[in-house]
Short mmCIF file of C-alpha atoms in Angstrom, two decimals:
data_model
loop_
_atom_site.label_atom_id
_atom_site.label_comp_id
_atom_site.label_asym_id
_atom_site.label_seq_id
_atom_site.Cartn_x
_atom_site.Cartn_y
_atom_site.Cartn_z
CA MET A 1 -1.46 19.83 -20.62
CA THR A 2 -1.54 16.77 -22.83
CA SER A 3 -0.79 14.20 -20.13
CA PRO A 4 -3.51 11.55 -19.93
CA LEU A 5 -3.62 12.15 -16.20
CA THR A 6 -4.59 15.81 -16.64
CA HIS A 7 -7.69 14.68 -18.51
CA THR A 8 -8.47 12.03 -15.92
CA ALA A 9 -8.05 14.52 -13.07
CA HIS A 10 -10.07 17.21 -14.82
CA ASP A 11 -12.92 14.85 -15.61
CA MET A 12 -12.96 13.50 -12.06
CA THR A 13 -13.33 16.98 -10.60
CA ALA A 14 -15.82 18.13 -13.22
CA GLY A 15 -18.08 15.13 -12.62
CA ALA A 16 -17.83 15.39 -8.85
CA MET A 17 -18.57 19.13 -8.77
CA ARG A 18 -21.51 18.65 -11.12
CA TRP A 19 -22.98 15.98 -8.84
CA LEU A 20 -22.33 17.96 -5.64
CA ARG A 21 -23.98 21.02 -7.14
CA ALA A 22 -27.01 19.09 -8.41
CA ASN A 23 -27.55 17.38 -5.06
CA ARG A 24 -26.55 20.12 -2.63
CA GLU A 25 -30.05 20.63 -1.19
CA LEU A 26 -29.99 17.04 0.08
CA GLY A 27 -27.19 18.11 2.38
CA ALA A 28 -29.10 20.98 4.01
CA PHE A 29 -29.91 21.26 7.70
CA PRO A 30 -33.49 20.81 8.84
CA ALA A 31 -35.17 24.08 9.85
CA ASP A 32 -34.28 25.80 13.17
CA ILE A 33 -31.00 23.96 13.72
CA SER A 34 -29.04 25.02 16.80
CA GLY A 35 -25.38 24.91 17.70
CA ASP A 36 -25.86 21.36 18.94
CA VAL A 37 -26.39 20.31 15.28
CA GLY A 38 -27.73 16.87 16.29
CA ASN A 39 -25.44 14.14 14.97
CA PRO A 40 -22.47 16.17 13.72
CA ASP A 41 -21.58 13.53 11.12
CA SER A 42 -24.95 13.64 9.32
CA VAL A 43 -25.15 17.21 7.97
CA TYR A 44 -22.80 19.53 9.85
CA LYS A 45 -19.43 17.96 9.01
CA PRO A 46 -20.43 17.08 5.43
CA LEU A 47 -21.28 20.73 4.90
CA GLY A 48 -17.79 21.57 6.09
CA GLU A 49 -16.31 19.05 3.68
CA LEU A 50 -18.31 20.62 0.87
CA ALA A 51 -16.73 23.95 1.82
CA LEU A 52 -13.32 22.28 1.81
CA ALA A 53 -13.78 21.03 -1.76
CA ALA A 54 -15.11 24.39 -2.93
CA SER A 55 -12.29 26.29 -1.20
CA LEU A 56 -9.65 24.14 -2.89
CA VAL A 57 -11.22 24.45 -6.34
CA LEU A 58 -11.22 28.22 -5.85
CA ARG A 59 -7.70 28.34 -4.35
CA GLU A 60 -6.09 26.30 -7.10
CA GLY A 61 -7.96 28.06 -9.92
CA VAL A 62 -7.23 25.34 -12.46
CA ALA A 63 -10.79 24.19 -13.02
CA GLY A 64 -12.97 25.24 -15.91
CA ALA A 65 -15.55 28.00 -15.68
CA ALA A 66 -18.37 25.59 -14.84
CA GLN A 67 -16.44 24.10 -11.90
CA LEU A 68 -15.46 27.53 -10.60
CA ASP A 69 -19.10 28.61 -10.76
CA ALA A 70 -20.10 25.45 -8.94
CA ALA A 71 -17.43 26.05 -6.30
CA ARG A 72 -18.66 29.60 -5.63
CA GLU A 73 -22.24 28.39 -5.47
CA LEU A 74 -21.39 25.52 -3.11
CA MET A 75 -19.34 27.80 -0.88
CA ASP A 76 -22.28 30.22 -0.67
CA PHE A 77 -24.67 27.36 0.00
CA SER A 78 -22.54 25.83 2.74
CA TRP A 79 -21.76 29.18 4.38
CA GLY A 80 -25.47 30.00 4.24
CA GLN A 81 -26.28 26.74 5.99
CA MET A 82 -23.86 27.77 8.72
CA ARG A 83 -25.81 31.02 8.95
CA LYS A 84 -22.70 32.83 7.75
CA GLY A 85 -20.73 31.51 10.70
CA ASP A 86 -23.27 32.13 13.46
CA LEU A 87 -23.91 28.42 13.83
CA LEU A 88 -20.19 27.71 14.24
CA TYR A 89 -19.97 30.55 16.75
CA GLU A 90 -22.91 29.21 18.78
CA ARG A 91 -21.44 25.72 18.76
CA GLN A 92 -18.05 26.98 19.92
CA LEU A 93 -19.68 29.03 22.68
CA ARG A 94 -21.63 26.03 23.86
CA HIS A 95 -18.70 23.61 23.61
CA PRO A 96 -15.50 25.61 24.25
CA LEU A 97 -13.16 22.60 23.97
CA MET A 98 -14.55 21.20 20.74
CA THR A 99 -12.24 21.60 17.79
CA ASP A 100 -14.67 21.08 14.92
CA PRO A 101 -15.98 24.68 14.74
CA LEU A 102 -12.37 25.82 14.24
CA GLU A 103 -11.57 23.05 11.76
CA LEU A 104 -14.66 23.78 9.67
CA TYR A 105 -14.16 27.53 9.90
CA GLY A 106 -10.72 27.11 8.32
CA HIS A 107 -12.37 25.88 5.12
CA TYR A 108 -14.61 28.95 4.96
CA VAL A 109 -11.67 31.28 5.62
CA ARG A 110 -9.80 29.58 2.78
CA GLY A 111 -12.87 30.31 0.69
CA GLY A 112 -12.84 33.99 1.65
CA ARG A 113 -15.48 34.04 4.42
CA ARG A 114 -14.95 35.55 7.89
CA HIS A 115 -16.88 35.79 11.17
CA ARG A 116 -15.35 38.33 13.56
CA ALA A 117 -16.99 37.20 16.82
CA LEU A 118 -16.04 33.58 16.17
CA GLU A 119 -12.45 34.57 15.47
CA GLU A 120 -12.26 36.54 18.72
CA LEU A 121 -13.52 33.47 20.58
CA LEU A 122 -11.14 31.15 18.72
CA GLU A 123 -8.22 33.45 19.48
CA PHE A 124 -9.01 33.43 23.18
CA ASN A 125 -9.46 29.66 23.27
CA ALA A 126 -6.19 29.22 21.42
CA SER A 127 -4.33 31.51 23.83
CA VAL A 128 -5.42 29.52 26.91
CA GLY A 129 -5.14 26.09 25.31
CA SER A 130 -8.87 25.40 25.49
CA LEU A 131 -8.65 22.25 23.45
CA GLU A 132 -9.91 18.72 23.95
CA GLU A 133 -7.41 15.85 23.76
CA VAL A 134 -7.43 14.44 20.26
CA MET A 135 -5.65 11.89 18.08
CA PRO A 136 -2.24 13.09 16.87
CA ASN A 137 -3.33 13.52 13.25
CA ARG A 138 -6.40 15.43 14.41
CA ARG A 139 -4.12 17.67 16.46
CA LEU A 140 -2.44 18.59 13.18
CA ALA A 141 -5.88 19.44 11.76
CA VAL A 142 -6.30 21.91 14.63
CA ALA A 143 -2.82 23.36 14.06
CA ASN A 144 -3.53 23.80 10.37
CA ALA A 145 -6.89 25.44 11.06
CA HIS A 146 -5.17 27.90 13.40
CA ARG A 147 -2.63 28.58 10.64
CA VAL A 148 -5.29 29.08 7.97
CA VAL A 149 -7.39 31.34 10.18
CA GLY A 150 -4.27 33.27 11.16
CA LEU A 151 -4.16 32.47 14.88
CA ASP A 152 -0.54 32.03 15.87
CA ARG A 153 -0.20 29.36 18.55
CA ALA A 154 3.50 28.75 17.91
CA ASP A 155 2.79 25.05 17.49
CA ASP A 156 5.78 22.74 17.40
CA TRP A 157 4.94 21.16 14.04
CA GLU A 158 7.88 18.79 14.16
CA ALA A 159 6.80 17.38 17.53
CA LEU A 160 3.15 17.19 16.46
CA THR A 161 4.16 15.36 13.28
CA ARG A 162 6.39 12.85 15.06
CA ALA A 163 3.53 11.94 17.39
CA THR A 164 1.48 10.56 14.48
CA TRP A 165 1.62 7.02 13.11
CA LEU A 166 3.30 8.34 9.98
CA GLY A 167 5.79 10.33 12.01
CA MET A 168 7.07 7.12 13.56
CA THR A 169 7.50 5.40 10.15
CA PRO A 170 6.49 1.90 11.31
CA PRO A 171 7.02 -1.14 9.08
CA PRO A 172 4.78 -0.58 6.05
CA TRP A 173 2.70 -3.66 6.72
CA ALA A 174 1.80 -2.39 10.21
CA ILE A 175 -1.15 -0.47 8.82
CA ASN A 176 -4.88 -0.99 8.61
CA TRP A 177 -7.78 0.79 6.97
CA MET A 178 -8.34 3.32 9.73
CA THR A 179 -4.63 4.00 10.21
CA ALA A 180 -4.29 4.63 6.48
CA TYR A 181 -6.82 7.44 6.91
CA ALA A 182 -4.69 8.79 9.74
CA VAL A 183 -1.74 8.85 7.33
CA THR A 184 -3.68 10.71 4.66
CA HIS A 185 -4.91 13.32 7.08
CA THR A 186 -1.49 13.83 8.59
CA VAL A 187 -0.25 14.84 5.14
CA PHE A 188 -3.33 16.90 4.30
CA HIS A 189 -2.92 19.03 7.41
CA LEU A 190 0.87 19.27 7.24
CA THR A 191 0.63 20.69 3.73
CA ASP A 192 -2.73 22.48 4.08
CA TRP A 193 -4.14 20.20 1.40
CA GLY A 194 -1.22 20.38 -0.96
CA ALA A 195 -0.53 24.10 -0.64
CA SER A 196 2.93 23.52 0.84
CA PRO A 197 4.40 20.12 -0.13
CA ARG A 198 7.80 21.19 1.28
CA ASP A 199 6.30 20.99 4.78
CA VAL A 200 6.44 17.19 4.61
CA PRO A 201 9.74 16.23 6.30
CA ALA A 202 12.15 14.65 3.85
CA ASP A 203 12.26 11.24 5.56
CA LEU A 204 8.47 11.02 5.65
CA ALA A 205 8.27 12.01 1.98
CA ASP A 206 10.72 9.21 1.12
CA TYR A 207 8.75 6.76 3.23
CA LEU A 208 5.49 7.71 1.53
CA ARG A 209 6.94 7.58 -1.98
CA THR A 210 8.21 4.09 -1.22
CA TRP A 211 5.03 2.65 0.26
CA LEU A 212 2.12 4.58 -1.26
CA PRO A 213 2.12 2.32 -4.36
CA VAL A 214 1.65 -0.73 -2.14
CA TRP A 215 -1.18 0.78 -0.12
CA ILE A 216 -2.88 2.14 -3.22
CA ASP A 217 -2.60 -1.28 -4.83
CA ILE A 218 -4.02 -3.33 -2.00
CA TRP A 219 -6.94 -1.00 -1.26
CA SER A 220 -7.71 -0.68 -4.97
CA GLU A 221 -7.87 -4.46 -5.16
CA VAL A 222 -10.67 -4.47 -2.56
CA LEU A 223 -12.36 -1.44 -4.17
CA GLN A 224 -11.98 0.93 -1.22
CA TRP A 225 -12.28 3.96 -3.47
CA ASP A 226 -12.65 6.56 -0.75
CA LEU A 227 -9.37 5.57 0.87
CA VAL A 228 -7.66 5.04 -2.48
CA ILE A 229 -8.40 8.59 -3.63
CA GLU A 230 -7.17 9.96 -0.31
CA LEU A 231 -3.92 8.02 -0.78
CA LEU A 232 -3.64 9.36 -4.31
CA ILE A 233 -4.05 12.88 -2.93
CA VAL A 234 -1.20 12.19 -0.50
CA GLY A 235 0.98 11.45 -3.52
CA VAL A 236 0.07 14.80 -5.02
CA CYS A 237 0.92 16.58 -1.74
CA LEU A 238 4.54 15.34 -1.61
CA PRO A 239 7.57 17.50 -2.44
CA MET A 240 8.28 15.18 -5.36
CA ALA A 241 4.77 14.17 -6.39
CA HIS A 242 3.81 10.54 -6.75
CA CYS A 243 1.34 10.64 -9.65
CA VAL A 244 0.95 7.38 -11.57
CA PRO A 245 -1.72 7.55 -14.30
CA ALA A 246 -2.67 3.87 -14.01
CA GLU A 247 -3.46 4.30 -10.30
CA TRP A 248 -5.77 7.24 -11.04
CA GLU A 249 -7.43 5.63 -14.03
CA ARG A 250 -8.31 2.54 -12.00
CA VAL A 251 -10.40 4.59 -9.58
CA ALA A 252 -11.66 7.03 -12.22
CA LYS A 253 -13.40 4.13 -13.93
CA ALA A 254 -15.50 3.66 -10.81
CA GLN A 255 -17.02 7.15 -11.08
CA HIS A 256 -20.61 7.15 -12.33
CA ALA A 257 -21.70 9.10 -15.38
CA ASP A 258 -23.56 11.62 -13.20
CA GLY A 259 -20.37 12.29 -11.22
CA LEU A 260 -21.10 10.22 -8.10
CA MET A 261 -17.95 8.58 -6.83
CA PRO A 262 -18.80 5.38 -4.93
CA ARG A 263 -17.10 4.95 -1.58
CA ASP A 264 -16.40 1.25 -2.25
CA GLY A 265 -17.37 -1.70 -4.41
CA GLU A 266 -20.72 -2.34 -2.75
CA PRO A 267 -23.84 -1.90 -4.91
CA ILE A 268 -25.26 1.64 -5.03
CA VAL A 269 -28.67 1.28 -3.44
CA GLY A 270 -31.44 3.37 -1.95
CA ASP A 271 -33.27 6.51 -2.91
CA ARG A 272 -31.62 9.78 -3.89
CA LEU A 273 -31.14 10.93 -0.31
CA GLN A 274 -29.66 7.62 0.79
CA ARG A 275 -27.28 7.64 -2.16
CA PHE A 276 -26.28 11.19 -1.33
CA ARG A 277 -25.57 10.39 2.30
CA ALA A 278 -23.62 7.25 1.44
CA HIS A 279 -21.41 8.71 -1.28
CA GLN A 280 -21.18 12.47 -0.78
CA HIS A 281 -17.92 12.17 1.15
CA THR A 282 -16.20 10.18 -1.55
CA THR A 283 -17.48 12.54 -4.21
CA VAL A 284 -16.04 15.46 -2.24
CA VAL A 285 -12.76 13.56 -2.04
CA ALA A 286 -12.87 13.03 -5.81
CA ALA A 287 -13.39 16.75 -6.37
CA VAL A 288 -10.44 17.53 -4.11
CA GLY A 289 -8.23 14.83 -5.62
CA GLY A 290 -8.86 15.79 -9.21
CA THR A 291 -8.29 19.45 -8.42
CA LEU A 292 -5.02 18.97 -6.56
CA ALA A 293 -3.67 16.52 -9.13
CA LEU A 294 -4.55 18.81 -12.01
CA SER A 295 -2.99 21.78 -10.28
CA ARG A 296 0.21 19.91 -9.54
CA LEU A 297 0.49 18.59 -13.07
CA LEU A 298 -0.11 21.99 -14.62
CA ASN A 299 2.28 23.79 -12.28
CA GLU A 300 5.05 21.29 -12.90
CA SER A 301 4.64 21.46 -16.67
CA THR A 302 5.17 25.23 -16.76
CA MET B 1 -5.74 -41.88 -10.18
CA MET B 2 -8.00 -38.84 -10.68
CA ALA B 3 -6.35 -35.51 -11.47
CA ASP B 4 -7.27 -33.93 -8.14
CA GLU B 5 -6.03 -36.98 -6.26
CA ALA B 6 -2.76 -36.74 -8.14
CA GLY B 7 -2.58 -33.03 -7.28
CA THR B 8 -3.16 -33.81 -3.62
CA SER B 9 -0.55 -36.52 -3.76
CA TYR B 10 2.05 -34.15 -5.31
CA ARG B 11 1.26 -31.42 -2.77
CA GLN B 12 1.57 -33.83 0.13
CA ALA B 13 4.82 -35.23 -1.17
CA THR B 14 6.24 -31.75 -1.74
CA ALA B 15 5.25 -30.65 1.75
CA ALA B 16 6.77 -33.80 3.22
CA LEU B 17 10.04 -33.28 1.37
CA ALA B 18 10.18 -29.59 2.34
CA GLY B 19 9.67 -30.72 5.93
CA ARG B 20 12.63 -33.08 5.61
CA VAL B 21 14.85 -30.33 4.27
CA LEU B 22 13.69 -28.06 7.09
CA LEU B 23 14.67 -30.68 9.66
CA ALA B 24 18.01 -31.09 7.94
CA VAL B 25 18.59 -27.34 8.18
CA GLN B 26 17.60 -27.24 11.84
CA ASP B 27 19.42 -30.41 12.91
CA SER B 28 22.47 -32.01 11.46
CA ASP B 29 20.66 -34.90 9.76
CA GLY B 30 20.77 -35.31 6.00
CA VAL B 31 17.74 -35.05 3.72
CA ASN B 32 18.06 -38.73 2.78
CA LEU B 33 16.03 -38.80 -0.41
CA ALA B 34 16.15 -42.58 -0.63
CA ASP B 35 14.36 -42.80 2.69
CA PHE B 36 11.91 -40.14 1.50
CA LEU B 37 11.08 -42.11 -1.65
CA GLY B 38 10.62 -45.22 0.43
CA SER B 39 8.15 -43.44 2.68
CA CYS B 40 5.89 -42.35 -0.18
CA ARG B 41 3.10 -44.57 -1.53
CA ASP B 42 3.25 -42.79 -4.88
CA VAL B 43 6.87 -42.83 -6.08
CA THR B 44 6.04 -40.76 -9.17
CA ALA B 45 4.59 -38.04 -6.96
CA ALA B 46 7.67 -38.30 -4.76
CA MET B 47 9.95 -37.79 -7.77
CA GLY B 48 7.77 -34.85 -8.76
CA ALA B 49 8.34 -33.41 -5.30
CA VAL B 50 12.09 -33.82 -5.78
CA ARG B 51 11.83 -31.80 -9.00
CA LEU B 52 9.64 -29.13 -7.37
CA VAL B 53 11.71 -28.66 -4.23
CA GLY B 54 14.70 -28.73 -6.58
CA ALA B 55 17.67 -26.65 -5.52
CA ASP B 56 16.31 -26.34 -1.99
CA ILE B 57 17.18 -29.99 -1.41
CA PHE B 58 20.80 -28.84 -1.24
CA VAL B 59 20.24 -25.92 1.13
CA PRO B 60 22.10 -27.77 3.95
CA GLN B 61 25.16 -27.96 1.68
CA SER B 62 24.80 -24.55 0.08
CA LEU B 63 24.11 -22.59 3.25
CA LEU B 64 25.59 -24.72 6.03
CA ASN B 65 28.46 -26.45 4.24
CA ARG B 66 27.17 -29.89 5.15
CA PRO B 67 28.70 -32.84 3.28
CA VAL B 68 27.04 -34.02 0.09
CA ASP B 69 25.23 -37.35 0.07
CA THR B 70 25.96 -38.87 -3.34
CA ARG B 71 22.74 -40.89 -3.15
CA ASP B 72 20.76 -37.65 -2.92
CA VAL B 73 22.63 -36.36 -5.97
CA GLU B 74 21.79 -39.50 -7.92
CA ILE B 75 18.11 -39.28 -7.05
CA VAL B 76 17.88 -35.61 -8.02
CA GLU B 77 19.60 -36.44 -11.32
CA SER B 78 17.21 -39.31 -11.92
CA SER B 79 14.21 -37.01 -11.24
CA PHE B 80 15.21 -35.18 -14.41
CA SER B 81 14.82 -38.47 -16.28
CA VAL B 82 11.31 -38.98 -14.90
CA PHE B 83 10.34 -35.34 -15.54
CA PRO B 84 12.68 -33.95 -18.22
CA PRO B 85 13.31 -30.21 -18.22
CA THR B 86 11.61 -28.09 -20.87
CA SER B 87 14.07 -27.40 -23.64
CA GLN B 88 12.20 -24.45 -25.16
CA PRO B 89 10.22 -22.70 -22.40
CA SER B 90 7.55 -20.46 -23.90
CA THR B 91 4.96 -19.81 -21.18
CA PRO B 92 5.68 -17.86 -17.95
CA GLU B 93 5.27 -21.06 -15.94
CA GLN B 94 7.73 -22.93 -18.16
CA ARG B 95 10.24 -20.11 -17.92
CA VAL B 96 10.03 -20.16 -14.12
CA MET B 97 10.52 -23.92 -14.09
CA ALA B 98 13.43 -23.66 -16.52
CA TRP B 99 15.25 -21.22 -14.23
CA ARG B 100 14.56 -23.36 -11.19
CA ASP B 101 15.90 -26.39 -13.04
CA TRP B 102 18.95 -24.43 -14.09
CA ALA B 103 19.58 -23.49 -10.46
CA THR B 104 19.35 -27.14 -9.48
CA GLY B 105 21.80 -27.97 -12.24
CA ARG B 106 24.20 -25.28 -11.04
CA LEU B 107 24.13 -26.65 -7.52
CA LEU B 108 24.60 -30.23 -8.74
CA ALA B 109 27.59 -29.10 -10.78
CA ARG B 110 29.12 -27.27 -7.84
CA LEU B 111 28.57 -30.09 -5.37
CA THR B 112 29.76 -32.87 -7.69
CA GLU B 113 32.40 -30.78 -9.48
CA ARG B 114 31.20 -32.05 -12.86
CA ASP B 115 28.73 -30.80 -15.47
CA PRO B 116 25.13 -31.96 -15.08
CA SER B 117 24.42 -35.13 -17.02
CA THR B 118 20.95 -33.88 -17.97
CA PRO B 119 20.83 -31.92 -21.25
CA GLY B 120 19.59 -28.36 -20.91
CA LEU B 121 20.79 -27.74 -17.36
CA SER B 122 24.19 -26.29 -18.16
CA THR B 123 23.13 -23.06 -19.89
CA ALA B 124 20.97 -20.25 -18.56
CA PRO B 125 17.46 -20.35 -20.06
CA GLY B 126 17.43 -16.92 -21.68
CA THR B 127 17.73 -13.52 -20.03
CA VAL B 128 16.59 -12.72 -16.53
CA ALA B 129 14.23 -10.08 -17.92
CA THR B 130 12.27 -12.73 -19.81
CA VAL B 131 11.36 -14.51 -16.59
CA LEU B 132 11.05 -11.59 -14.16
CA GLY B 133 9.74 -8.88 -16.46
CA ASP B 134 10.08 -5.16 -15.82
CA PRO B 135 10.91 -4.26 -12.19
CA GLY B 136 8.81 -1.11 -12.69
CA ASP B 137 5.80 -3.43 -12.80
CA TRP B 138 6.68 -4.38 -9.25
CA GLN B 139 3.56 -6.48 -8.55
CA ARG B 140 4.14 -8.94 -11.40
CA TRP B 141 7.92 -8.76 -11.05
CA SER B 142 7.85 -9.69 -7.36
CA ILE B 143 5.39 -12.53 -7.91
CA ALA B 144 7.71 -14.00 -10.54
CA LEU B 145 10.63 -13.52 -8.17
CA ALA B 146 8.76 -15.36 -5.41
CA GLN B 147 8.38 -18.31 -7.78
CA LEU B 148 12.16 -18.33 -8.10
CA SER B 149 12.74 -18.46 -4.35
CA SER B 150 14.82 -21.64 -4.62
CA LEU B 151 17.38 -19.51 -6.47
CA ALA B 152 17.76 -17.32 -3.39
CA GLN B 153 20.87 -19.10 -2.20
CA PRO B 154 24.38 -17.73 -2.10
CA ASP B 155 26.13 -17.59 -5.44
CA VAL B 156 23.74 -19.94 -7.23
CA CYS B 157 22.46 -17.67 -9.97
CA THR B 158 24.49 -14.49 -10.18
CA PRO B 159 22.50 -12.90 -13.04
CA VAL B 160 19.27 -13.22 -11.08
CA ILE B 161 20.86 -11.89 -7.90
CA GLN B 162 22.18 -8.88 -9.82
CA ALA B 163 18.71 -8.20 -11.23
CA VAL B 164 17.18 -8.45 -7.77
CA GLU B 165 19.73 -6.03 -6.35
CA GLU B 166 18.78 -3.54 -9.03
CA GLY B 167 15.12 -4.05 -8.16
CA GLY B 168 15.47 -3.75 -4.39
CA ARG B 169 12.57 -1.32 -4.04
CA SER B 170 10.28 -3.51 -6.14
CA LEU B 171 11.24 -6.46 -3.94
CA SER B 172 10.45 -4.53 -0.75
CA ARG B 173 7.11 -3.43 -2.14
CA GLY B 174 6.25 -6.93 -3.31
CA ALA B 175 7.07 -8.42 0.10
CA THR B 176 5.00 -5.77 1.87
CA ARG B 177 2.11 -6.29 -0.52
CA ALA B 178 2.18 -10.04 0.13
CA VAL B 179 2.16 -9.50 3.91
CA LEU B 180 -0.75 -7.06 3.71
CA ARG B 181 -2.69 -9.47 1.48
CA ARG B 182 -1.91 -12.22 4.01
CA ASP B 183 -0.33 -14.18 1.19
CA HIS B 184 2.19 -15.65 3.60
CA PRO B 185 3.75 -18.21 1.22
CA THR B 186 4.64 -15.45 -1.25
CA ALA B 187 5.82 -13.21 1.57
CA ALA B 188 8.12 -15.94 2.90
CA ARG B 189 9.55 -16.63 -0.56
CA LEU B 190 10.28 -12.95 -1.05
CA ALA B 191 11.72 -12.73 2.46
CA ARG B 192 14.48 -15.07 1.23
CA TRP B 193 15.45 -12.55 -1.43
CA VAL B 194 15.22 -9.70 1.06
CA ALA B 195 17.51 -11.62 3.42
CA LEU B 196 19.89 -12.57 0.62
CA LEU B 197 20.33 -8.91 -0.35
CA ALA B 198 20.64 -7.79 3.25
CA GLY B 199 23.27 -10.48 3.83
CA ARG B 200 25.20 -9.10 0.89
CA GLY B 201 25.12 -5.64 2.44
CA THR B 202 22.48 -4.15 0.14
CA ARG B 203 20.52 -1.33 1.77
CA LEU B 204 16.78 -2.03 1.70
CA ASP B 205 13.62 -0.06 2.37
CA LEU B 206 12.46 -2.43 5.08
CA ASP B 207 13.96 -4.27 8.05
CA PRO B 208 14.58 -7.90 6.97
CA GLY B 209 14.58 -9.23 10.53
CA LEU B 210 11.22 -7.66 11.32
CA LEU B 211 9.77 -8.97 8.07
CA ILE B 212 10.88 -12.54 8.79
CA GLU B 213 9.65 -12.40 12.36
CA HIS B 214 6.28 -10.94 11.36
CA ILE B 215 5.73 -13.75 8.86
CA ARG B 216 6.89 -16.39 11.36
CA LEU B 217 4.43 -15.19 13.96
CA HIS B 218 1.47 -15.00 11.58
CA ALA B 219 1.93 -17.62 8.91
CA GLY B 220 1.22 -21.01 10.46
CA THR B 221 3.16 -24.23 10.08
CA GLU B 222 3.18 -25.17 6.39
CA PRO B 223 6.56 -26.90 5.81
CA SER B 224 7.54 -25.12 2.57
CA LEU B 225 6.86 -21.77 4.17
CA LEU B 226 8.83 -22.66 7.29
CA LEU B 227 11.70 -23.81 5.09
CA ASP B 228 11.66 -20.48 3.26
CA LEU B 229 11.78 -18.65 6.59
CA ALA B 230 14.56 -20.86 7.91
CA VAL B 231 16.59 -20.19 4.76
CA ALA B 232 15.84 -16.48 5.04
CA ARG B 233 17.07 -16.43 8.62
CA GLN B 234 20.26 -18.27 7.63
CA LEU B 235 20.86 -15.88 4.74
CA LEU B 236 20.36 -12.89 6.99
CA ASP B 237 22.72 -14.14 9.66
CA ARG B 238 25.40 -15.07 7.15
CA GLU B 239 28.69 -13.24 7.15
CA PRO B 240 29.07 -11.19 3.96
CA SER B 241 31.23 -13.09 1.49
#
């Protein structure tokens, strides 16, 4: 409990949840939104990420009362925006091969929400392999969503994992910014966001423990905070956690007093809505990172 | 001469001398320091280059068992008269230079089978930890190690080699960091240590051959860097002693 990192992680989550709660209405859909959702990256997917953060704060249960209240409120808000699942259902009906309704629904299920008609549709789609072709790490996201929702597709996790960049353990310098995100998401989905660190194959865990410090260092140097926090989360998701206080403190210093976590080192500009749109993702990542780090630290100290 | 002109002159002379050593490694010619000095307009800068390239001047002897040219030995010894070694290194830069000088002295002693005539070259300048630092601080540690790349020759500085073997993971991380930061000179210097350990049979976290080849394909044609890569390749291909 007295580790400096527990305080850093707690404060990161507390600030991020406070900011997400205070600004949640900026992330609402316009009126009469349909299952097409317009640009899915503008409101729809961010609402799903908000549900992800809330679901993990609730699942881990290590946050203070204020953060747990915020998590419940944000889960209600996000689920309400999805019209309690109807919007996801309509989108899946209209686009049977799209995987995002399933992926987002997994976050709501983790947060205790269910939509029966959507699940019936997802189960049918899963049984016939109605699935668009996706990047290997995204395929793991689909597999994890099926697992979380409880739809057994008998996925070959080993084969899916080995098809990713990480699964092939290339030389550690053969990585770029986008591929680093692929690495983080491979681990997030393999472990269902840190719930099952043992699901990372031993050789990949060794590889990550060896090279994470390098990747964290170089992307910290160029102030890529969004990616850095995701890499820090990967460390928390490993069977033997990689949790170095100095690495966390470096990024924690970038968090603003109101809880906003900047995505990078560029100046924070624009009005409230523009700031929200530019930095909400990284603030969600900060909430997730702080929560998972705190949970891991507390569980390993007991 | 203005300070920046002198700096340029030293850099050019150092690059030229590294290029000569590289040719000597690749072909069977000697380094021929006398000819090198004669080719330089600024003899002081040329002697400075001899001091900076230091132990690497004898790479053809150390790695390829080429015969020693006594004139080269005399010129290296005289460079210590022009630029005497620091007797009490106190800054990080002085400590690095002191270890590089010591390595040169060790090679001179081995090649001539007599103690170095220059005072201060016959004893190790303190502990390895004082120059490299803590291997847990792998960024700083590997940068210091890169500055000691001329020590990455077989059996020159056993205490340093032992420390590097114990810090194999820090070395691998430092080399990878340098590649990702496109700091190719540092990457090439660390590749020498990677190759030295691999040649000694030490298991590493990365593939030394791929590292050397990646740097070769991306790093350009700067002579010191190419010399480091050539040495690394020789170290890697060497039969374990």
